[in-house]
Amino acid sequence: MSQNELEQLRQNLDRINMELLDLINERAKTAQQIGKVKNKQSIKRFDPVRERSMLDELTQKNDGPFENSTIEHIFKEIFKASLELQVDDHRKALLVSRKMKPEDTVIDIKGEKFGDGNTHHIFGPCSVESYDQVAEVAKAVKQNGNKFLRGGAFKPRTSPYDFQGLGLEGLQILKKVADEYDLAVVSEIVNPADVEKALDYIDVIQIGARNMQNFELLKAAGEVDKPVLLKRGMSATISEFINAAEYIISRGNGNIILCERGIRTYEKATRNTLDISAVPILKQETHLPVMVDVTHSTGRRDLLLPAAKAALAIGADGVMAEVHPDPAVALSDAAQQMDIPTFHSFVDELETFSNRK
Ligand code: PEP
Ligand code: MN
């Protein structure tokens, strides 16, 4: 084959590519017009019967060299791309995305502006056990200049025989203590039916890792006017996590704080594996505040401080950690809660890493 002939064939190919490009785009424009007509008539965009008959027509006409299966494959891709074109851009960009809203979401919770660039931490016991227990922790939280008090009243426990929490009584204790110490309460709700009831007692609804894809709970939290702290599911990808937040915002509630709390991996040295890079990814991809739960991610008291420093250094808006007056007798997570003196030095050491305007 002469050099000239090869050159000629290549030129042909280039010309055919350009013709195909024009034709594909012409087809796309026609598909868009069809989409508009269908929209007006409220007809569903995807029509599998019509797709099948187009494919049949093509394969009947096909006399090679491409096999029918290859032709079907190529055209199915073209159909799919055309269908995607018909979905308007609005639906493609998620409401939680930076693309949709470039500026940071700042959530005002009892005067504390979560997401404003200052650090806001959440501390408190794993479970609410008694008034005295919560009050002792609240006093320490207040003393070291923090504002958010956590405590589980509804506990999603791995074993049904473990302490399940005090329920409504737990919320009442939290509310009483928070009023006395002027703190904001963060507490987990596990049942969609309890969301409304909880509004009188708590300032932030926590949705736990085990419920990140409890879609009815996400919808219920999306329908109330109360900030939500959404934890990453233990085996959830970042995309699944973002979509869970989208469930909440799509129902009208955009006051969402994302919380990385470690994911399940093969590693056994820590309770979960803290996916620290999730923090800057979530900050880039969404406009929501992002925090790190150092207790449930590490499950180790000796790692709480280094993990918290890492979280702030990488851009988290705050950390969550569990504190108990006497961790050894705690009804849940006894091995990893801090006692009060340890808590005070934890906050002191973290202070140099924190932003306070
Ligand atoms: C909690 O914060 O009390 C809790 C149960 O955490 P997670 O849902 O992250 O396991
Ligand atoms: Mn816990």
Tab-separated table of C-alpha atoms and ligand atoms in Angstrom:
chain	number	residue	atom	x	y	z
A	1	MET	CA	0.000	0.000	0.000
A	2	SER	CA	1.491	3.284	-0.961
A	3	GLN	CA	1.831	6.128	1.485
A	4	ASN	CA	-0.497	8.070	-0.746
A	5	GLU	CA	-3.269	5.475	-0.507
A	6	LEU	CA	-3.088	5.406	3.285
A	7	GLU	CA	-3.276	9.172	3.359
A	8	GLN	CA	-6.332	9.042	1.094
A	9	LEU	CA	-8.105	6.477	3.324
A	10	ARG	CA	-7.366	8.538	6.409
A	11	GLN	CA	-8.835	11.601	4.784
A	12	ASN	CA	-11.962	9.589	3.994
A	13	LEU	CA	-12.200	8.502	7.598
A	14	ASP	CA	-11.831	12.088	8.820
A	15	ARG	CA	-14.590	13.201	6.467
A	16	ILE	CA	-16.905	10.380	7.596
A	17	ASN	CA	-16.197	11.250	11.251
A	18	MET	CA	-17.279	14.816	10.583
A	19	GLU	CA	-20.411	13.681	8.771
A	20	LEU	CA	-21.257	11.318	11.633
A	21	LEU	CA	-20.709	14.131	14.117
A	22	ASP	CA	-23.100	16.398	12.217
A	23	LEU	CA	-25.675	13.628	11.921
A	24	ILE	CA	-25.447	12.632	15.597
A	25	ASN	CA	-25.955	16.229	16.654
A	26	GLU	CA	-28.807	16.674	14.217
A	27	ARG	CA	-30.396	13.570	15.723
A	28	ALA	CA	-29.828	14.975	19.213
A	29	LYS	CA	-31.599	18.224	18.330
A	30	THR	CA	-34.559	16.295	16.954
A	31	ALA	CA	-34.667	14.179	20.117
A	32	GLN	CA	-34.698	17.365	22.193
A	33	GLN	CA	-37.664	18.669	20.188
A	34	ILE	CA	-39.470	15.374	20.730
A	35	GLY	CA	-38.740	15.726	24.453
A	36	LYS	CA	-40.401	19.148	24.510
A	37	VAL	CA	-43.499	17.890	22.696
A	38	LYS	CA	-43.732	14.893	25.043
A	39	ASN	CA	-43.339	17.189	28.034
A	40	LYS	CA	-46.276	19.331	26.897
A	41	GLN	CA	-48.420	16.266	26.432
A	42	SER	CA	-47.151	14.758	29.714
A	43	ILE	CA	-45.968	11.629	27.912
A	44	LYS	CA	-43.125	9.657	29.477
A	45	ARG	CA	-39.766	10.366	27.809
A	46	PHE	CA	-38.492	6.799	27.772
A	47	ASP	CA	-40.443	4.597	25.378
A	48	PRO	CA	-38.960	1.075	25.314
A	49	VAL	CA	-41.384	-0.190	22.632
A	50	ARG	CA	-40.332	2.570	20.271
A	51	GLU	CA	-36.639	1.878	21.040
A	52	ARG	CA	-37.093	-1.792	20.273
A	53	SER	CA	-38.770	-1.074	16.928
A	54	MET	CA	-35.993	1.376	15.944
A	55	LEU	CA	-33.359	-1.237	16.790
A	56	ASP	CA	-35.246	-3.946	14.850
A	57	GLU	CA	-35.492	-1.710	11.813
A	58	LEU	CA	-31.757	-1.008	11.958
A	59	THR	CA	-30.695	-4.635	12.336
A	60	GLN	CA	-33.012	-5.734	9.508
A	61	LYS	CA	-31.388	-3.195	7.249
A	62	ASN	CA	-27.853	-4.006	8.435
A	63	ASP	CA	-25.699	-5.980	5.997
A	64	GLY	CA	-22.337	-5.641	7.672
A	65	PRO	CA	-19.541	-5.651	8.248
A	66	PHE	CA	-20.779	-4.779	11.765
A	67	GLU	CA	-22.704	-7.577	13.449
A	68	ASN	CA	-26.270	-6.853	14.556
A	69	SER	CA	-25.278	-6.979	18.223
A	70	THR	CA	-22.647	-4.303	17.605
A	71	ILE	CA	-25.115	-2.096	15.751
A	72	GLU	CA	-27.600	-2.507	18.600
A	73	HIS	CA	-24.937	-1.591	21.114
A	74	ILE	CA	-23.841	1.549	19.259
A	75	PHE	CA	-27.380	2.783	18.693
A	76	LYS	CA	-28.466	2.032	22.251
A	77	GLU	CA	-25.693	4.355	23.434
A	78	ILE	CA	-26.945	7.049	21.071
A	79	PHE	CA	-30.524	6.586	22.335
A	80	LYS	CA	-29.367	6.777	25.934
A	81	ALA	CA	-27.387	9.952	25.332
A	82	SER	CA	-30.397	11.550	23.608
A	83	LEU	CA	-32.646	10.646	26.523
A	84	GLU	CA	-30.192	12.247	28.951
A	85	LEU	CA	-30.274	15.397	26.835
A	86	GLN	CA	-34.001	15.606	27.364
A	87	VAL	CA	-33.597	15.802	31.133
A	88	ASP	CA	-33.229	19.479	31.869
A	89	ASP	CA	-30.002	20.696	33.448
A	90	HIS	CA	-31.837	21.696	36.586
A	91	ARG	CA	-32.508	18.086	37.457
A	92	LYS	CA	-28.958	17.041	36.691
A	93	ALA	CA	-27.338	19.385	39.234
A	94	LEU	CA	-28.132	18.309	42.782
A	95	LEU	CA	-29.586	20.906	45.156
A	96	VAL	CA	-26.787	20.180	47.653
A	97	SER	CA	-24.071	20.725	45.035
A	98	ARG	CA	-21.664	23.643	44.828
A	99	LYS	CA	-22.611	23.795	41.180
A	100	MET	CA	-26.134	24.688	42.247
A	101	LYS	CA	-25.108	27.066	45.038
A	102	PRO	CA	-21.469	28.226	45.132
A	103	GLU	CA	-21.585	29.898	48.556
A	104	ASP	CA	-21.309	27.955	51.833
A	105	THR	CA	-24.500	27.117	53.682
A	106	VAL	CA	-24.396	28.706	57.131
A	107	ILE	CA	-26.867	27.312	59.666
A	108	ASP	CA	-27.928	29.466	62.589
A	109	ILE	CA	-28.503	27.258	65.619
A	110	LYS	CA	-29.262	29.222	68.778
A	111	GLY	CA	-27.032	32.023	67.517
A	112	GLU	CA	-24.114	29.732	66.595
A	113	LYS	CA	-23.471	29.938	62.891
A	114	PHE	CA	-22.481	26.456	61.774
A	115	GLY	CA	-20.501	26.600	58.513
A	116	ASP	CA	-19.325	30.220	58.886
A	117	GLY	CA	-15.640	29.270	58.842
A	118	ASN	CA	-15.336	29.076	62.633
A	119	THR	CA	-15.136	25.669	64.259
A	120	HIS	CA	-18.167	24.341	66.114
A	121	HIS	CA	-17.849	21.130	68.057
A	122	ILE	CA	-20.479	18.741	69.389
A	123	PHE	CA	-19.787	16.964	72.676
A	124	GLY	CA	-21.808	14.811	75.002
A	125	PRO	CA	-22.471	11.278	76.146
A	126	CYS	CA	-23.167	8.413	73.791
A	127	SER	CA	-26.508	7.772	75.534
A	128	VAL	CA	-28.629	9.831	77.862
A	129	GLU	CA	-28.668	7.795	81.078
A	130	SER	CA	-29.883	10.216	83.747
A	131	TYR	CA	-30.376	13.903	84.446
A	132	ASP	CA	-27.229	14.049	86.629
A	133	GLN	CA	-25.074	12.334	84.031
A	134	VAL	CA	-26.116	14.737	81.251
A	135	ALA	CA	-25.904	17.789	83.521
A	136	GLU	CA	-22.351	16.959	84.529
A	137	VAL	CA	-21.251	16.777	80.906
A	138	ALA	CA	-23.229	19.913	79.986
A	139	LYS	CA	-21.456	21.836	82.740
A	140	ALA	CA	-18.083	20.817	81.296
A	141	VAL	CA	-19.177	21.682	77.742
A	142	LYS	CA	-20.258	25.129	78.913
A	143	GLN	CA	-17.066	25.586	80.922
A	144	ASN	CA	-14.757	25.052	78.002
A	145	GLY	CA	-16.678	27.398	75.752
A	146	ASN	CA	-18.658	25.002	73.607
A	147	LYS	CA	-22.293	25.258	72.647
A	148	PHE	CA	-23.515	21.932	71.295
A	149	LEU	CA	-24.549	19.069	73.549
A	150	ARG	CA	-25.170	15.617	72.126
A	151	GLY	CA	-26.815	12.608	73.726
A	152	GLY	CA	-28.637	9.595	72.354
A	153	ALA	CA	-32.201	9.029	73.533
A	154	PHE	CA	-33.124	6.574	70.783
A	155	LYS	CA	-30.156	4.269	70.376
A	156	PRO	CA	-29.812	2.121	67.263
A	157	ARG	CA	-27.918	-0.778	68.830
A	158	THR	CA	-26.434	-3.738	67.011
A	159	SER	CA	-27.900	-6.149	69.566
A	160	PRO	CA	-31.573	-5.958	70.584
A	161	TYR	CA	-30.494	-6.905	74.125
A	162	ASP	CA	-28.274	-3.819	74.521
A	163	PHE	CA	-29.510	-0.589	76.145
A	164	GLN	CA	-31.940	0.980	73.675
A	165	GLY	CA	-32.038	4.467	75.188
A	166	LEU	CA	-34.556	6.299	77.367
A	167	GLY	CA	-36.658	7.462	74.408
A	168	LEU	CA	-38.862	10.478	75.022
A	169	GLU	CA	-37.708	10.702	78.631
A	170	GLY	CA	-34.155	11.082	77.290
A	171	LEU	CA	-35.226	13.980	75.078
A	172	GLN	CA	-36.904	15.628	78.070
A	173	ILE	CA	-33.695	15.342	80.092
A	174	LEU	CA	-31.671	16.838	77.251
A	175	LYS	CA	-34.082	19.755	76.897
A	176	LYS	CA	-34.064	20.518	80.628
A	177	VAL	CA	-30.271	20.436	80.819
A	178	ALA	CA	-29.834	22.454	77.616
A	179	ASP	CA	-32.151	25.161	78.952
A	180	GLU	CA	-30.265	25.311	82.235
A	181	TYR	CA	-26.854	25.618	80.565
A	182	ASP	CA	-27.968	27.513	77.469
A	183	LEU	CA	-26.732	24.838	75.057
A	184	ALA	CA	-28.101	23.514	71.777
A	185	VAL	CA	-29.101	19.848	71.687
A	186	VAL	CA	-28.196	17.311	69.010
A	187	SER	CA	-29.966	13.954	69.289
A	188	GLU	CA	-30.642	11.031	67.018
A	189	ILE	CA	-34.108	10.200	65.767
A	190	VAL	CA	-34.634	6.744	64.282
A	191	ASN	CA	-38.339	6.656	63.511
A	192	PRO	CA	-39.970	8.993	60.947
A	193	ALA	CA	-43.019	9.182	63.232
A	194	ASP	CA	-40.862	10.694	66.015
A	195	VAL	CA	-39.507	13.603	63.938
A	196	GLU	CA	-42.442	15.931	64.682
A	197	LYS	CA	-42.495	14.951	68.366
A	198	ALA	CA	-38.785	15.669	68.733
A	199	LEU	CA	-39.064	19.246	67.480
A	200	ASP	CA	-39.992	20.579	70.933
A	201	TYR	CA	-36.944	19.059	72.584
A	202	ILE	CA	-33.969	19.248	70.268
A	203	ASP	CA	-32.159	21.818	68.120
A	204	VAL	CA	-30.571	19.434	65.625
A	205	ILE	CA	-31.992	16.122	64.409
A	206	GLN	CA	-29.244	13.546	64.054
A	207	ILE	CA	-29.708	10.823	61.460
A	208	GLY	CA	-27.319	8.004	62.269
A	209	ALA	CA	-25.080	5.876	60.108
A	210	ARG	CA	-27.475	2.937	60.243
A	211	ASN	CA	-30.276	5.120	58.951
A	212	MET	CA	-28.475	7.084	56.246
A	213	GLN	CA	-30.543	5.299	53.638
A	214	ASN	CA	-33.769	5.146	55.620
A	215	PHE	CA	-35.482	7.152	52.905
A	216	GLU	CA	-38.731	7.659	54.819
A	217	LEU	CA	-36.754	9.123	57.721
A	218	LEU	CA	-34.788	11.374	55.336
A	219	LYS	CA	-38.032	12.611	53.787
A	220	ALA	CA	-39.591	13.234	57.195
A	221	ALA	CA	-36.521	15.236	58.286
A	222	GLY	CA	-36.709	17.159	55.021
A	223	GLU	CA	-40.218	18.291	55.773
A	224	VAL	CA	-39.541	20.037	59.071
A	225	ASP	CA	-37.867	23.324	59.872
A	226	LYS	CA	-35.050	21.969	62.001
A	227	PRO	CA	-31.349	21.501	61.164
A	228	VAL	CA	-30.273	17.934	60.441
A	229	LEU	CA	-26.935	16.302	61.169
A	230	LEU	CA	-26.596	13.472	58.675
A	231	LYS	CA	-24.011	10.794	59.309
A	232	ARG	CA	-22.366	8.787	56.583
A	233	GLY	CA	-23.562	5.188	56.414
A	234	MET	CA	-20.975	2.640	57.420
A	235	SER	CA	-20.654	1.251	53.922
A	236	ALA	CA	-21.870	4.271	51.987
A	237	THR	CA	-19.915	5.795	49.151
A	238	ILE	CA	-19.544	9.571	49.080
A	239	SER	CA	-22.028	9.696	46.227
A	240	GLU	CA	-24.618	7.742	48.261
A	241	PHE	CA	-23.975	10.060	51.204
A	242	ILE	CA	-24.538	13.143	49.033
A	243	ASN	CA	-27.718	11.633	47.615
A	244	ALA	CA	-29.022	10.968	51.122
A	245	ALA	CA	-28.561	14.696	51.858
A	246	GLU	CA	-30.335	15.424	48.580
A	247	TYR	CA	-33.391	13.523	49.884
A	248	ILE	CA	-33.568	15.951	52.793
A	249	ILE	CA	-33.008	19.162	50.827
A	250	SER	CA	-35.387	18.069	48.055
A	251	ARG	CA	-38.220	18.136	50.612
A	252	GLY	CA	-37.410	21.722	51.532
A	253	ASN	CA	-34.973	21.510	54.438
A	254	GLY	CA	-31.545	22.750	53.360
A	255	ASN	CA	-30.069	23.070	56.850
A	256	ILE	CA	-27.940	19.949	56.748
A	257	ILE	CA	-24.589	19.220	58.391
A	258	LEU	CA	-22.702	16.251	56.959
A	259	CYS	CA	-20.750	14.058	59.356
A	260	GLU	CA	-17.993	11.647	58.378
A	261	ARG	CA	-17.906	8.915	61.042
A	262	GLY	CA	-15.688	6.275	59.522
A	263	ILE	CA	-16.515	3.481	57.138
A	264	ARG	CA	-16.258	-0.266	57.421
A	265	THR	CA	-13.111	-1.735	55.897
A	266	TYR	CA	-10.966	-4.803	56.499
A	267	GLU	CA	-8.902	-2.862	59.061
A	268	LYS	CA	-9.422	-3.970	62.637
A	269	ALA	CA	-7.040	-1.616	64.471
A	270	THR	CA	-9.779	1.012	64.641
A	271	ARG	CA	-13.535	0.576	65.075
A	272	ASN	CA	-14.070	2.011	61.590
A	273	THR	CA	-11.692	3.572	59.080
A	274	LEU	CA	-11.817	7.357	59.203
A	275	ASP	CA	-12.077	8.473	55.590
A	276	ILE	CA	-10.417	11.822	56.148
A	277	SER	CA	-10.304	12.708	52.455
A	278	ALA	CA	-14.109	12.618	52.422
A	279	VAL	CA	-13.995	15.991	54.205
A	280	PRO	CA	-12.414	18.090	51.419
A	281	ILE	CA	-14.339	16.112	48.797
A	282	LEU	CA	-17.655	16.891	50.513
A	283	LYS	CA	-16.615	20.529	50.957
A	284	GLN	CA	-15.827	20.754	47.242
A	285	GLU	CA	-18.849	18.896	45.973
A	286	THR	CA	-21.459	20.367	48.306
A	287	HIS	CA	-22.128	23.716	49.965
A	288	LEU	CA	-22.941	22.068	53.317
A	289	PRO	CA	-20.925	22.189	56.566
A	290	VAL	CA	-18.907	19.024	57.176
A	291	MET	CA	-17.796	17.589	60.489
A	292	VAL	CA	-15.949	14.532	61.741
A	293	ASP	CA	-17.053	12.186	64.514
A	294	VAL	CA	-13.770	11.059	66.041
A	295	THR	CA	-15.380	8.709	68.587
A	296	HIS	CA	-17.243	6.325	66.301
A	297	SER	CA	-14.630	6.474	63.539
A	298	THR	CA	-11.628	5.540	65.663
A	299	GLY	CA	-13.305	3.802	68.607
A	300	ARG	CA	-10.072	4.506	70.490
A	301	ARG	CA	-9.523	7.099	73.180
A	302	ASP	CA	-5.830	7.475	72.268
A	303	LEU	CA	-6.743	8.473	68.713
A	304	LEU	CA	-9.413	11.064	69.476
A	305	LEU	CA	-7.067	14.039	69.606
A	306	PRO	CA	-4.861	13.221	66.591
A	307	ALA	CA	-7.968	12.409	64.524
A	308	ALA	CA	-9.625	15.655	65.602
A	309	LYS	CA	-6.505	17.660	64.674
A	310	ALA	CA	-6.436	15.960	61.287
A	311	ALA	CA	-10.119	16.766	60.771
A	312	LEU	CA	-9.622	20.471	61.436
A	313	ALA	CA	-6.377	20.612	59.450
A	314	ILE	CA	-8.133	19.143	56.411
A	315	GLY	CA	-10.993	21.620	56.598
A	316	ALA	CA	-13.767	20.192	58.776
A	317	ASP	CA	-16.154	22.713	60.332
A	318	GLY	CA	-15.963	20.912	63.649
A	319	VAL	CA	-15.677	17.586	65.394
A	320	MET	CA	-18.013	15.382	67.396
A	321	ALA	CA	-16.753	13.382	70.364
A	322	GLU	CA	-18.361	11.503	73.238
A	323	VAL	CA	-17.879	12.519	76.864
A	324	HIS	CA	-19.129	10.689	79.978
A	325	PRO	CA	-18.618	11.492	83.687
A	326	ASP	CA	-17.572	7.883	84.306
A	327	PRO	CA	-16.965	6.076	81.015
A	328	ALA	CA	-16.297	2.731	82.707
A	329	VAL	CA	-19.949	2.451	83.753
A	330	ALA	CA	-21.466	3.952	80.570
A	331	LEU	CA	-24.403	2.005	79.178
A	332	SER	CA	-22.971	2.262	75.641
A	333	ASP	CA	-19.555	2.871	74.082
A	334	ALA	CA	-17.761	2.591	77.427
A	335	ALA	CA	-14.386	1.991	75.781
A	336	GLN	CA	-14.137	5.217	73.862
A	337	GLN	CA	-15.833	8.045	75.734
A	338	MET	CA	-13.657	10.663	77.427
A	339	ASP	CA	-13.977	11.442	81.117
A	340	ILE	CA	-14.325	15.104	82.088
A	341	PRO	CA	-10.632	15.923	82.795
A	342	THR	CA	-9.568	14.245	79.535
A	343	PHE	CA	-12.302	16.186	77.753
A	344	HIS	CA	-11.002	19.514	79.059
A	345	SER	CA	-7.455	18.810	77.911
A	346	PHE	CA	-8.790	17.539	74.553
A	347	VAL	CA	-10.554	20.873	74.002
A	348	ASP	CA	-7.480	22.845	75.175
A	349	GLU	CA	-5.182	21.015	72.790
A	350	LEU	CA	-7.626	21.361	69.933
A	351	GLU	CA	-8.021	25.074	70.550
A	352	THR	CA	-4.784	25.899	68.699
A	353	PHE	CA	-6.228	24.189	65.625
A	354	SER	CA	-9.627	25.830	65.847
A	355	ASN	CA	-10.785	28.974	64.127
A	356	ARG	CA	-12.582	31.495	66.233
A	357	LYS	CA	-13.293	34.907	64.822
B	1	PEP	C1	-24.107	8.223	67.597
B	1	PEP	O1	-23.549	9.263	67.215
B	1	PEP	O2	-24.684	8.129	68.678
B	1	PEP	C2	-24.052	7.031	66.735
B	1	PEP	C3	-24.778	5.948	67.015
B	1	PEP	O3	-23.214	7.146	65.703
B	1	PEP	P1	-23.273	6.436	64.253
B	1	PEP	O4	-24.670	6.577	63.765
B	1	PEP	O5	-22.282	7.232	63.468
B	1	PEP	O6	-22.838	5.024	64.467
B	2	MN	MN	-21.636	6.140	70.819
